[in-house]
Coordinates of C-alpha atoms and ligand atoms in Angstrom, one line a residue:
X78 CA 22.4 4.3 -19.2
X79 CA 20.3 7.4 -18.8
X80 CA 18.0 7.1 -16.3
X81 CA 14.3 6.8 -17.8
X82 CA 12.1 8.7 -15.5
X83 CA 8.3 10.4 -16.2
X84 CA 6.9 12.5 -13.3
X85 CA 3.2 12.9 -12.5
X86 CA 2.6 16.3 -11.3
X87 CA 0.3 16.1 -8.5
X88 CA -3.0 18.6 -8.7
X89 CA -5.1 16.8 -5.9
X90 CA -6.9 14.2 -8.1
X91 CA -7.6 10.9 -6.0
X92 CA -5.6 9.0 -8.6
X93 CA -2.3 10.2 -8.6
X94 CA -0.6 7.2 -7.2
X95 CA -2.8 4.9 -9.6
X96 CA -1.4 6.9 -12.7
X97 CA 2.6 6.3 -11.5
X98 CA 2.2 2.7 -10.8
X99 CA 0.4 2.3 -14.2
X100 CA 3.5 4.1 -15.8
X101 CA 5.5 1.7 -14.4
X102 CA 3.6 -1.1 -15.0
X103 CA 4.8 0.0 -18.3
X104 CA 8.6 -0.5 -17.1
X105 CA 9.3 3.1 -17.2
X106 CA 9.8 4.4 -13.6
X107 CA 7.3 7.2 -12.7
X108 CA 7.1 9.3 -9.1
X109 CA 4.5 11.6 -8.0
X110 CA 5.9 14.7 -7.5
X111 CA 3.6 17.7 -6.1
X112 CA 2.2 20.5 -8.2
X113 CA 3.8 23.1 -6.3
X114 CA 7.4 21.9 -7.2
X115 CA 9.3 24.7 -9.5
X116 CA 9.8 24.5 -13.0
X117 CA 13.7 24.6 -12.1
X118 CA 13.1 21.2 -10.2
X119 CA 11.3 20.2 -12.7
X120 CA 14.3 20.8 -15.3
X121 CA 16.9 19.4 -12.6
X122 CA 15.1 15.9 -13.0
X123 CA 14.9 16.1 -16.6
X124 CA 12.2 13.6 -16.9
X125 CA 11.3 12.0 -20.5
X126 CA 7.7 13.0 -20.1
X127 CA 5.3 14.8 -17.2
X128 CA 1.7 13.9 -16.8
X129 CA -0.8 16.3 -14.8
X130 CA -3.7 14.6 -12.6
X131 CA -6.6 15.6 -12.0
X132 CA -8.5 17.5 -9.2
X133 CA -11.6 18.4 -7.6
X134 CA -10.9 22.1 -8.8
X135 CA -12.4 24.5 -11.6
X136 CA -9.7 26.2 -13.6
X137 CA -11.7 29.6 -12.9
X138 CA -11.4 29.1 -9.5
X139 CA -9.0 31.5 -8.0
X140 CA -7.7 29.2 -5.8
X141 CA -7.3 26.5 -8.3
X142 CA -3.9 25.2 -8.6
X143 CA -2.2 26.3 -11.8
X144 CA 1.3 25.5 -12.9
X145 CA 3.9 28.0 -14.7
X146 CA 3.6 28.4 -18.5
X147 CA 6.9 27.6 -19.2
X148 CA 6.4 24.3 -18.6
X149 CA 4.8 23.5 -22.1
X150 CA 7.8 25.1 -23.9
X151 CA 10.4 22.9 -22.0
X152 CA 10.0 20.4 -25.0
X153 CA 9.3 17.7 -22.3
X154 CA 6.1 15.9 -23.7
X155 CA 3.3 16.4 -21.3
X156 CA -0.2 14.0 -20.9
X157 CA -3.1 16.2 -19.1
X158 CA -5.6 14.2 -17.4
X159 CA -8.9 15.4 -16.4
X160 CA -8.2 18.6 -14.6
X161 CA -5.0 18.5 -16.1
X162 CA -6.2 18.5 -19.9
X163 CA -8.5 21.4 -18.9
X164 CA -5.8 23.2 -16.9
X165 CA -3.6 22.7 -20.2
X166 CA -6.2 24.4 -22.4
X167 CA -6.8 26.9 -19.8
X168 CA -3.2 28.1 -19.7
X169 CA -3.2 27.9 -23.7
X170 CA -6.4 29.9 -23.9
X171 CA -8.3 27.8 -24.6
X172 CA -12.2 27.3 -23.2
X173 CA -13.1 25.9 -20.7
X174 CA -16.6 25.8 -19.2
X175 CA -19.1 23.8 -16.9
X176 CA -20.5 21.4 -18.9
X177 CA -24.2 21.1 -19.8
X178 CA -24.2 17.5 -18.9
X179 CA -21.9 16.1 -16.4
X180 CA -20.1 12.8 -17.2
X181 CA -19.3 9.8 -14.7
X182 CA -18.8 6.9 -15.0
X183 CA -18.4 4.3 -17.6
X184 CA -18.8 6.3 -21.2
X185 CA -18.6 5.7 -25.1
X186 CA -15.7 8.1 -26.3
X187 CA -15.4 8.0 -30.1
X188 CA -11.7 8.5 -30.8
X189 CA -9.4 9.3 -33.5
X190 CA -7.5 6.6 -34.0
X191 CA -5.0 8.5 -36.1
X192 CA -3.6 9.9 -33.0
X193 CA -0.4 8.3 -31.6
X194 CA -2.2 8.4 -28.2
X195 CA -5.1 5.9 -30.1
X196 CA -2.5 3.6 -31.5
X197 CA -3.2 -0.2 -31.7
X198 CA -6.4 0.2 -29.4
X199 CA -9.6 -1.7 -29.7
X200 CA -12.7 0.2 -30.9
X201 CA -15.9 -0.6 -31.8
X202 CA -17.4 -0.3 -35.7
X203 CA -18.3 3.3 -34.6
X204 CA -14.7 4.0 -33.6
X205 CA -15.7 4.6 -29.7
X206 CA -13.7 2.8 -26.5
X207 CA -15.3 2.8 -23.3
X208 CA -13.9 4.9 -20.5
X209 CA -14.5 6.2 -17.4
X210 CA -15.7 9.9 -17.1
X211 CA -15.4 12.2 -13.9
X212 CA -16.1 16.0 -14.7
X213 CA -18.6 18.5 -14.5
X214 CA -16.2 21.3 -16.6
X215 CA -14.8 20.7 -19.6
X216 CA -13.0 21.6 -23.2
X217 CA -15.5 23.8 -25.2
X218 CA -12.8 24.9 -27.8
X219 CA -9.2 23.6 -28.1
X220 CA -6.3 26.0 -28.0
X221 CA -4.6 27.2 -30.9
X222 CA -2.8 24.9 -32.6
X223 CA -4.4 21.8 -30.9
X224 CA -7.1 19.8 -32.7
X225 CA -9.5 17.4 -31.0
X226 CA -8.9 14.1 -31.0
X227 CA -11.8 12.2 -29.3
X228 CA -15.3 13.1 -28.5
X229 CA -18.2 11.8 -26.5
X230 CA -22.1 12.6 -26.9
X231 CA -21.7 15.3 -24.3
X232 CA -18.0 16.5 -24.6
X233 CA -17.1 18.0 -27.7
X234 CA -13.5 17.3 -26.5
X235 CA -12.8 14.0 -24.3
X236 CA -9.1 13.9 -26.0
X237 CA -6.9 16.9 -27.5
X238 CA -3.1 17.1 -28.9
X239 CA -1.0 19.3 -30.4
X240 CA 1.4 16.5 -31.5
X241 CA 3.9 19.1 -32.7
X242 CA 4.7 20.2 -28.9
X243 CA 4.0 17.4 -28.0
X244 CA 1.1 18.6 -25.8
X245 CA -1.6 15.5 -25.3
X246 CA -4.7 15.5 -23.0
X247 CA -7.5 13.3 -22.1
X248 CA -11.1 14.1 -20.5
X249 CA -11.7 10.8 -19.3
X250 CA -9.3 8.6 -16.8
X251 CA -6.8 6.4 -18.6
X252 CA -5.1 5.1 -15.5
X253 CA -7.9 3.7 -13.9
X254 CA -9.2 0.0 -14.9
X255 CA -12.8 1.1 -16.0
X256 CA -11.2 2.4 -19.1
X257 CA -10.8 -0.3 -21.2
X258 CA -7.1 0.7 -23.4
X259 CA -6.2 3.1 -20.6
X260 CA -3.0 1.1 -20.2
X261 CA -2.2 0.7 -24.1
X262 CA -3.1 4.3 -24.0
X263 CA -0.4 5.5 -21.3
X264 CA 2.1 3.0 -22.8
X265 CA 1.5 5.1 -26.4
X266 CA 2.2 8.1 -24.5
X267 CA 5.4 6.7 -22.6
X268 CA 7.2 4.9 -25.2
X269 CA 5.4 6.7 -29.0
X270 CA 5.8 10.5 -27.4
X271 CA 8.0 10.5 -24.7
X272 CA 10.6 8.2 -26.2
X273 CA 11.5 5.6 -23.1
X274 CA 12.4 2.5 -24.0
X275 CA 10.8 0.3 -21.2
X276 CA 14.1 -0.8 -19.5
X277 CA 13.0 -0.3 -15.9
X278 CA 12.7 -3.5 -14.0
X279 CA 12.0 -3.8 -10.4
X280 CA 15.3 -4.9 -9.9
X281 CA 16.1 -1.8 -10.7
X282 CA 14.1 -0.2 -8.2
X283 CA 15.8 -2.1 -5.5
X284 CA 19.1 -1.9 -7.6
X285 CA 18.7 2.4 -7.8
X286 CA 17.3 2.2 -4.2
X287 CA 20.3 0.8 -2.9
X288 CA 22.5 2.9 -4.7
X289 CA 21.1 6.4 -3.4
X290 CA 20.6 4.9 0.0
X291 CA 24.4 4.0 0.2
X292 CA 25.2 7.5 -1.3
X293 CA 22.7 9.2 1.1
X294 CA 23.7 7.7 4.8
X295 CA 27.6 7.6 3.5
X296 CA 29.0 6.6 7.0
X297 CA 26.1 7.0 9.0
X298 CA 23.9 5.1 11.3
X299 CA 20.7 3.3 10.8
X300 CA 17.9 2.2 12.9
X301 CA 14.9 0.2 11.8
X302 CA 11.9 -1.1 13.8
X303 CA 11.7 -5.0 12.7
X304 CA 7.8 -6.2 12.6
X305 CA 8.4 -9.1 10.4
X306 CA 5.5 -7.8 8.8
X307 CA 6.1 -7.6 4.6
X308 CA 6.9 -3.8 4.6
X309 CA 9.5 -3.6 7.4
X310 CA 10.7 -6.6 6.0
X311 CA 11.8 -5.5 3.1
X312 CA 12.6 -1.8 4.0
X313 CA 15.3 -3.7 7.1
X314 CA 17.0 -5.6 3.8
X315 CA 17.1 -2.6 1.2
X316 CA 18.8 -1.0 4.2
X317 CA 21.1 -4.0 4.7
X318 CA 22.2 -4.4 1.1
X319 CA 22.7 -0.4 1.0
X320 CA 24.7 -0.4 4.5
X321 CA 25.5 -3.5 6.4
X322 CA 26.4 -3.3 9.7
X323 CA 25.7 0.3 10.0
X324 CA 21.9 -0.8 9.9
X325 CA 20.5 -2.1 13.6
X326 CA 16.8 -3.5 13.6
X327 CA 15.1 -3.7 17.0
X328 CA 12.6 -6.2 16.5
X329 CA 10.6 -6.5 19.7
X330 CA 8.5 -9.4 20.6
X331 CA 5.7 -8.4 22.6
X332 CA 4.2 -12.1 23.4
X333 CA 0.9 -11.7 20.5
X334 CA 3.0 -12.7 17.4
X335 CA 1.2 -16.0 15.9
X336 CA 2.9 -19.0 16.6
X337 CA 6.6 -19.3 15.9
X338 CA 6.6 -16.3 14.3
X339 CA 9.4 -14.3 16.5
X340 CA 11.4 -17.4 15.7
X341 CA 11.1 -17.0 12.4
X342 CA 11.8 -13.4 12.1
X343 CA 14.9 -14.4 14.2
X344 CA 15.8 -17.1 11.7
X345 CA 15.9 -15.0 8.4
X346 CA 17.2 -11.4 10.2
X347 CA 19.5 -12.7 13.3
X348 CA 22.9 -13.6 13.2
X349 CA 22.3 -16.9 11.2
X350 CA 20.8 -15.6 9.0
X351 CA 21.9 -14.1 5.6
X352 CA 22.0 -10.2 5.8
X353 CA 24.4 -8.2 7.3
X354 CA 23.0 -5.9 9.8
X355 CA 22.9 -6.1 13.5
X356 CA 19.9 -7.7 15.3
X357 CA 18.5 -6.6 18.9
X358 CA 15.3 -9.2 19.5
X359 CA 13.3 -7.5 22.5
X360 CA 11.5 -10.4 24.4
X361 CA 9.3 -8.0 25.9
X362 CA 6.2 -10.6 26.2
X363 CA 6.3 -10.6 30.4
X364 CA 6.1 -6.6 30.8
X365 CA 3.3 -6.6 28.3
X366 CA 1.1 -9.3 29.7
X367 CA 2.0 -7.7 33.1
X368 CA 0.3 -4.5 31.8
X369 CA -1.9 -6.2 30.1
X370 CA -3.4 -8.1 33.1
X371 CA -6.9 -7.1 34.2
X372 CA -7.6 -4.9 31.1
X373 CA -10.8 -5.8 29.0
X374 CA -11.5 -2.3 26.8
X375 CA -10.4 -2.8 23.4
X376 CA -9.1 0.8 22.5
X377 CA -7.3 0.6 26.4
X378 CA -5.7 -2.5 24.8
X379 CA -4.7 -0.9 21.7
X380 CA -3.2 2.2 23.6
X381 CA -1.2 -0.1 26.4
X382 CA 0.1 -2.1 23.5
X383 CA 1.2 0.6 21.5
X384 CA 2.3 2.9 24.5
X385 CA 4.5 0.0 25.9
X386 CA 6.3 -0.8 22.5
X387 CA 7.1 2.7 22.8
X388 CA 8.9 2.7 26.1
X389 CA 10.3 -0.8 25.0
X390 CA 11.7 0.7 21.5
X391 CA 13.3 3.8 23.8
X392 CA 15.0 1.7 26.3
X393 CA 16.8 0.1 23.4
X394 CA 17.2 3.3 21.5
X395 CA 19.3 4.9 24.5
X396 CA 21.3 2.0 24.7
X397 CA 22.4 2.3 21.0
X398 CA 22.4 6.2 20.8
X399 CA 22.2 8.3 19.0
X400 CA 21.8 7.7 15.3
X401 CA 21.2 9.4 11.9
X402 CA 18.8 7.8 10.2
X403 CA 15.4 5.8 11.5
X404 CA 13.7 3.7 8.7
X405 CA 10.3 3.2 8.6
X406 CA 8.4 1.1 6.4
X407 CA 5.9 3.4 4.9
X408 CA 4.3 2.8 1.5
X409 CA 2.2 4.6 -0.7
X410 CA -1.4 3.6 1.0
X411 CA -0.2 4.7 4.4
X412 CA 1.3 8.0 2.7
X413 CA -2.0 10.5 2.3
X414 CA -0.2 13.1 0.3
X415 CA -1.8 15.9 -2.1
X416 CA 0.4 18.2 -4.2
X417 CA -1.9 20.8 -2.9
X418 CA 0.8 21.2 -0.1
X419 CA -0.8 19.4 2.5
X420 CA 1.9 17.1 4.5
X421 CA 2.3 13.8 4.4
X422 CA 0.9 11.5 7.0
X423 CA 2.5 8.3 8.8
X424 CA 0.6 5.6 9.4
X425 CA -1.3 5.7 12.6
X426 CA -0.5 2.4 13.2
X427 CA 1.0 2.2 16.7
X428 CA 4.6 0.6 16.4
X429 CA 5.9 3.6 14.1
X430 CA 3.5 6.6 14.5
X431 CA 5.5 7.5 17.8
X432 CA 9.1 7.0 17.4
X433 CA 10.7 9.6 15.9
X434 CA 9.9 10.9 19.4
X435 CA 11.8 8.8 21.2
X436 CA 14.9 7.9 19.1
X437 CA 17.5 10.4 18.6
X438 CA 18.2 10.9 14.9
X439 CA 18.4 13.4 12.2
X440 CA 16.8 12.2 9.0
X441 CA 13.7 9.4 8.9
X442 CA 14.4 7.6 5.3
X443 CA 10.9 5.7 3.4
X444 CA 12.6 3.7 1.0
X445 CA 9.3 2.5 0.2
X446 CA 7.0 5.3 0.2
X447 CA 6.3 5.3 -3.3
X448 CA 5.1 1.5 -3.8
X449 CA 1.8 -0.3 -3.6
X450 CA 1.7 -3.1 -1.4
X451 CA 2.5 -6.0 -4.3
X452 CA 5.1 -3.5 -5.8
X453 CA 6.7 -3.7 -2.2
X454 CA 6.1 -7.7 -2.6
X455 CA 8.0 -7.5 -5.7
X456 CA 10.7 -5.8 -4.6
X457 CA 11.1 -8.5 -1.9
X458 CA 11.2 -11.2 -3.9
X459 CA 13.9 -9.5 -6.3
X460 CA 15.6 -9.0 -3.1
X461 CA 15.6 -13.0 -2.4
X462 CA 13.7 -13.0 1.0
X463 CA 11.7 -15.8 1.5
X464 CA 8.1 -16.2 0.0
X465 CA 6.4 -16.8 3.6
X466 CA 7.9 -13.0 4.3
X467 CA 7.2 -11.6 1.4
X468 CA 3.5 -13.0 0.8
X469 CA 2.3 -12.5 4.5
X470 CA -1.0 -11.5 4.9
X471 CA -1.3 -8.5 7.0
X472 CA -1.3 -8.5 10.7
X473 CA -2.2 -5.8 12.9
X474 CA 0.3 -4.3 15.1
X475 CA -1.4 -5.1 17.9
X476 CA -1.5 -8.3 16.9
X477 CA -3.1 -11.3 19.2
X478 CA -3.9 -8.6 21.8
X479 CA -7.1 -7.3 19.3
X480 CA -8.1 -10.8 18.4
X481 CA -8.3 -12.1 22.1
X482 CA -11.7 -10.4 23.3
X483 CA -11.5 -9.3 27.0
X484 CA -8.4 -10.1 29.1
X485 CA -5.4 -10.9 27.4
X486 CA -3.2 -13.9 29.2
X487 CA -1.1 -16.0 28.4
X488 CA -2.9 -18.7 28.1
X489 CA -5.3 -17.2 26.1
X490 CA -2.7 -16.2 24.4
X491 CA -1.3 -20.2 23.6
X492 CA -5.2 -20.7 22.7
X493 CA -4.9 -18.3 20.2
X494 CA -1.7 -19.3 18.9
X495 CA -2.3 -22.8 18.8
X496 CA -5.9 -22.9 16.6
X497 CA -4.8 -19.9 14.5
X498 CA -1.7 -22.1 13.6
X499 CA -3.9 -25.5 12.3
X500 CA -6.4 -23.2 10.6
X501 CA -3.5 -21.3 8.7
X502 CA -1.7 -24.7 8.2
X503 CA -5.2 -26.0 7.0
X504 CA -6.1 -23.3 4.6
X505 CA -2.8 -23.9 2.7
X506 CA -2.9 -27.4 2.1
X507 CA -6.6 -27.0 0.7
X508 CA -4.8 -24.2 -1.7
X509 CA -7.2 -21.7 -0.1
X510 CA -4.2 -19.1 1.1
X511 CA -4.1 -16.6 -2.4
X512 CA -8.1 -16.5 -2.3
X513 CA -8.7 -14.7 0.7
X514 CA -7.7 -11.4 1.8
X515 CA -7.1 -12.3 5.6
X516 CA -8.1 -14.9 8.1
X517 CA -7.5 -15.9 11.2
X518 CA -8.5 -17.4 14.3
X519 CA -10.0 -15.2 17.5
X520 CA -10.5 -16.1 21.4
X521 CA -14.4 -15.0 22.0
X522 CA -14.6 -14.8 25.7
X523 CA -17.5 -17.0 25.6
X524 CA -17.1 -20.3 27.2
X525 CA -20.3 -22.8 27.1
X526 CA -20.6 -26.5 28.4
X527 CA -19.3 -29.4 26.2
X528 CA -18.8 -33.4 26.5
X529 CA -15.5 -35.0 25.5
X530 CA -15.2 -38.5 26.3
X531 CA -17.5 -39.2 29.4
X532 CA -16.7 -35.5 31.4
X533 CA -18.5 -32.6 31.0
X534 CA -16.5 -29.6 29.8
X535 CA -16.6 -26.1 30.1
X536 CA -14.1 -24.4 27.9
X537 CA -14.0 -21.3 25.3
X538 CA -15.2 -21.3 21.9
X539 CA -12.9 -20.3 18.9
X540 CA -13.7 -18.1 16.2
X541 CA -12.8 -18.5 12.5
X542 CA -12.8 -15.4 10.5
X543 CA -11.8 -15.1 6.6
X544 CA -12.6 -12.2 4.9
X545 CA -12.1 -11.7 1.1
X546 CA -11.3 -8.1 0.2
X547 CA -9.0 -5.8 -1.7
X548 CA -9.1 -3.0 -0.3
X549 CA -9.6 -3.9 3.8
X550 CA -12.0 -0.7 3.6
X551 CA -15.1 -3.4 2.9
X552 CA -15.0 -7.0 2.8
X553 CA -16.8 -10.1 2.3
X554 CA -17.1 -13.7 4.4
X555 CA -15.5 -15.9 2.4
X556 CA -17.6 -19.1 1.8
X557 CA -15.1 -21.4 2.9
X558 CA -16.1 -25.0 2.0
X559 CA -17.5 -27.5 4.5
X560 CA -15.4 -30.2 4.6
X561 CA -12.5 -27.5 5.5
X562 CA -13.9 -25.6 7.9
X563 CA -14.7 -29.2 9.3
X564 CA -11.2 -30.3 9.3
X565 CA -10.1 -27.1 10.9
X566 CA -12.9 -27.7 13.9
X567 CA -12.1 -31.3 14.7
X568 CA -8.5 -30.7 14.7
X569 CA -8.5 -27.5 17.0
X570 CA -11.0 -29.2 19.6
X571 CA -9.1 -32.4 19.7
X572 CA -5.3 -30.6 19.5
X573 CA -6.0 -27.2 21.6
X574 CA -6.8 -27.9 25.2
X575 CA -9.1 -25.7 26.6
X576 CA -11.2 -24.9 23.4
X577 CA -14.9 -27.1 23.3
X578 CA -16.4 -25.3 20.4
X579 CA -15.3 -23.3 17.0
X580 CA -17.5 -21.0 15.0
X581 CA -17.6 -19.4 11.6
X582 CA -18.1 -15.5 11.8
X583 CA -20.2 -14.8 8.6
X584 CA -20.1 -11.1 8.9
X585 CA -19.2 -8.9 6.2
X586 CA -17.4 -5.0 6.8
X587 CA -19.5 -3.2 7.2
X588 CA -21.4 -4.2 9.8
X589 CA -18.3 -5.2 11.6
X590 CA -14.7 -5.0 11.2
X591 CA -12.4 -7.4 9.7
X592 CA -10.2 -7.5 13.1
X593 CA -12.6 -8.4 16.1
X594 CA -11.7 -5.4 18.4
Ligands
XMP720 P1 -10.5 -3.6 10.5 O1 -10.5 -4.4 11.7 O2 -10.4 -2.1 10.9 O3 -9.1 -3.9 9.8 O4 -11.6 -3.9 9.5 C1 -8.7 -3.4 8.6 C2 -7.3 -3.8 8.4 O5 -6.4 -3.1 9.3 C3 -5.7 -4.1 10.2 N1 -5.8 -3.5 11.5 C4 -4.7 -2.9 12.1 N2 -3.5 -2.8 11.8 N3 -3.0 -1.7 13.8 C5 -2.6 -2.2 12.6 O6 -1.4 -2.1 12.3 C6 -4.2 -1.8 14.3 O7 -4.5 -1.4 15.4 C7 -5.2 -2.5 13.4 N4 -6.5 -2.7 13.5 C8 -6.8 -3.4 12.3 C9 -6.5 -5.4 10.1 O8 -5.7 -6.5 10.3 C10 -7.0 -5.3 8.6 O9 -6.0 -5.7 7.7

């Protein structure tokens, strides 16, 4: 079957990613591609349809990105969004000006609802939608051949098409949720102009994935740095399924995993369980909490941890040689990428950021790089790896070492372990798990004077911390009920020794963080 595929041509508009994943929301698979990719790339993919961003740019602007004209006689449908609908009347001549009154925000668009683009959506008596607005140029006169389509109170053109190239544009943002039928509006484009049928699964993400994996390291060798975090998760088994035993995953255990979980990363990716691959477990946790020892400054933490899984992740590295490929988990949120040509940047976060340094290998492969975090879920659970994997909330690299404050040791460490395992086990079984964005237990390094039994105590207080965010740039305390955060305190000072007291941080981000250090 031909391979459904629309591109989204990338002119620096904050969105891009938003508009590929609603694509293929749709079930038609959609990359971003950048806007300085040639025309004859362009053809080479032969996609059913192209949609352009938008941008912080003015078409005037010299410097503005601008795209060859050719493009809108390939007889590829194109959807211009924002600066794309004005760069597509631009390059049509067009008019394009500043506009009188800038729009943002939420706005009344009247439309047309005889265009295809319009089909099937949901207007009000006077015919007008709400969506969400973002200019300061805009349309003043269509291009030849083109006829308006939609219009606000202050744009004489919030939508234009020349249905006979099959040329569409829109003012306003259909991707993003503040416009009401932006969805119903992409699907009309996808499937009424462009033609794709919608047979694009998931599945066959992970299916296609595998497939150009397998054709792309042929004989090669693969390494993968193992977390047991979602992402590397699910990268280490797209990798197995593509490769086998050419894949290696050096999963190293630095001692501030939560409780049990090295075992259970063991469990689903050693040799008992069920993907082929081959599976180096690092029990590293004596050298870190040796260099670890004495150390109190949370960024000094942060850079031991992350400099020691380095040399860690070497040592093994030499011993397997040298290699051509090195995986890394990636996904689109750590992937800060503008088709204005500026490069793409790997997560800072400390276990991968460094590697390619250290390992010996020719090609680094992102299988994922294109995905949303619950895209990458999805294509984890198509893959068949277990639900506690798949739906793990996130855990810093790091790990225990940022939510112990002051010295880490190992019995702080067990602390740690112990009450962040009852909370955890106590949040599920009051249902509370798919509410909250993250939580967790944290060692303060405050200890205070208790009574247990007849003896005086004087032992360190836990803290509780759930947070309820999407986006982990702000979040929210989440009002956990009384009788559970109850249950959690009298089962962590009765079950953990050395802990006398438990708080409930009720901070939201900002002022602090969600992680403690
Ligand atoms: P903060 O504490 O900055 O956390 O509000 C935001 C999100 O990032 C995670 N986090 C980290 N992840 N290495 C990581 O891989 C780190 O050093 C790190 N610090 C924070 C945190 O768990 C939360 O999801």
């Amino acid at each position: 079957m031909e391979k459904e595929l629309v591109i989204v041509l990338d002119f620096g508009g904050q969105y891009n990613q938003l508009i590929a994943r609603r694509v293929r929301e749709c079930n038609v698979y959609c990359e971003v591609r950048p806007c300085t990719m040639t025309i004859e790339e362009i053809k080479a993919l032969n996609p059913k349809g192209i949609i352009f961003t938008g941008g912080p740019n003015s078409v005037y602007a010299s410097s503005s990105p601008k795209y060859d004209n050719e493009i809108y006689s390939l007889g590829i449908p194109i959807l211009g969004i924002c600066y794309g609908s004005q760069l597509m009347a631009y390059s049509l001549s067009g008019t394009v000006r500043t506009a009188p009154v800038s729009e943002y925000g939420h706005t009344e668009v009247i439309v047309d609802s005889s265009s295809i683009l319009f089909k099937d959506i949901e207007t009000s008596d006077q015919n007008s939608t709400v969506c969400w607005m973002s200019h300061t140029d805009y349309i003043a006169e269509v291009p030849e051949g083109f006829r308006a389509t939609a219009h606000t109170d202050n744009c004489p053109v919030a939508a234009m098409e020349c249905s006979d190239r099959a040329l569409y544009a829109t003012q306003f943002h259909p991707e993003v949720m503040h416009t009401k039928e932006g969805l119903k509006m992409l699907r009309n484009f996808v499937y009424d102009v462009c033609g794709c049928t919608g047979s694009w699964r998931m599945d066959s993400f992970a299916n296609q994935e595998i497939k150009a994996l397998r054709e792309k390291i042929g004989t090669g060798r693969v390494l993968c740095a193992l977390s047991g975090g979602v992402d590397s998760s699910v990268a280490a088994v797209l990798l197995s399924r593509a490769v086998g035993k050419q894949l290696t995953c050096v999963f190293v255990d630095h001692g501030l995993l939560r409780k049990n979980e090295g075992d259970e990363v063991e469990a689903v990716f050693g040799p008992n369980g069920p993907y082929e691959l081959n599976f180096i477990r690092v029990n590293a946790q004596e050298r870190y909490y040796k260099r670890l020892a004495g150390v109190t400054e949370p960024e000094e933490k942060r850079k031991i941890i992350g400099e020691e899984f380095i040399r860690v992740f070497e040592e093994e590295a030499k011993k397997i040689g040298s290699v051509d490929f090195l995986v890394q988990g990636t996904i689109y949120p750590d992937v800060i990428e503008s088709g204005l040509g500026k490069s793409a940047v790997i997560k800072s976060h400390h276990n991968v950021g460094a590697l390619p340094d250290v390992v010996d290998f020719k090609e680094i492969i992102e299988p994922l790089r294109m995905l949303f975090k619950d895209e990458v879920r999805k294509v984890g659970r198509e893959l068949g790896i277990p639900d506690y994997l798949v739906d793990r909330q996130p855990f810093p690299g790091p790990g225990l070492g940022i939510r112990i404050i002051g010295e880490v040791t190992p019995e702080k460490v067990r602390i740690v372990q112990e009450a962040d395992y009852i909370y955890r086990e106590e949040i599920a079984k009051a249902g509370l798990d798919g509410e909250l964005g993250q939580y967790y237990a944290a060692l303060t390094n405050m200890r205070s004077v208790g009574v247990m039994g007849d003896f005086r105590t004087y032992d360190y207080a836990v803290a509780l911390r759930a947070v309820c965010t999407s986006d982990f740039m702000t979040a929210e305390a989440a009002q956990l009920p009384w009788d559970v955060l109850g249950r959690v305190t009298n089962r962590i000072v009765n079950e953990v020794k050395g802990v006398n007291r438990v708080l409930y941080d009720c901070t939201g981000k900002p002022p602090a963080t969600i992680e403690f250090e």
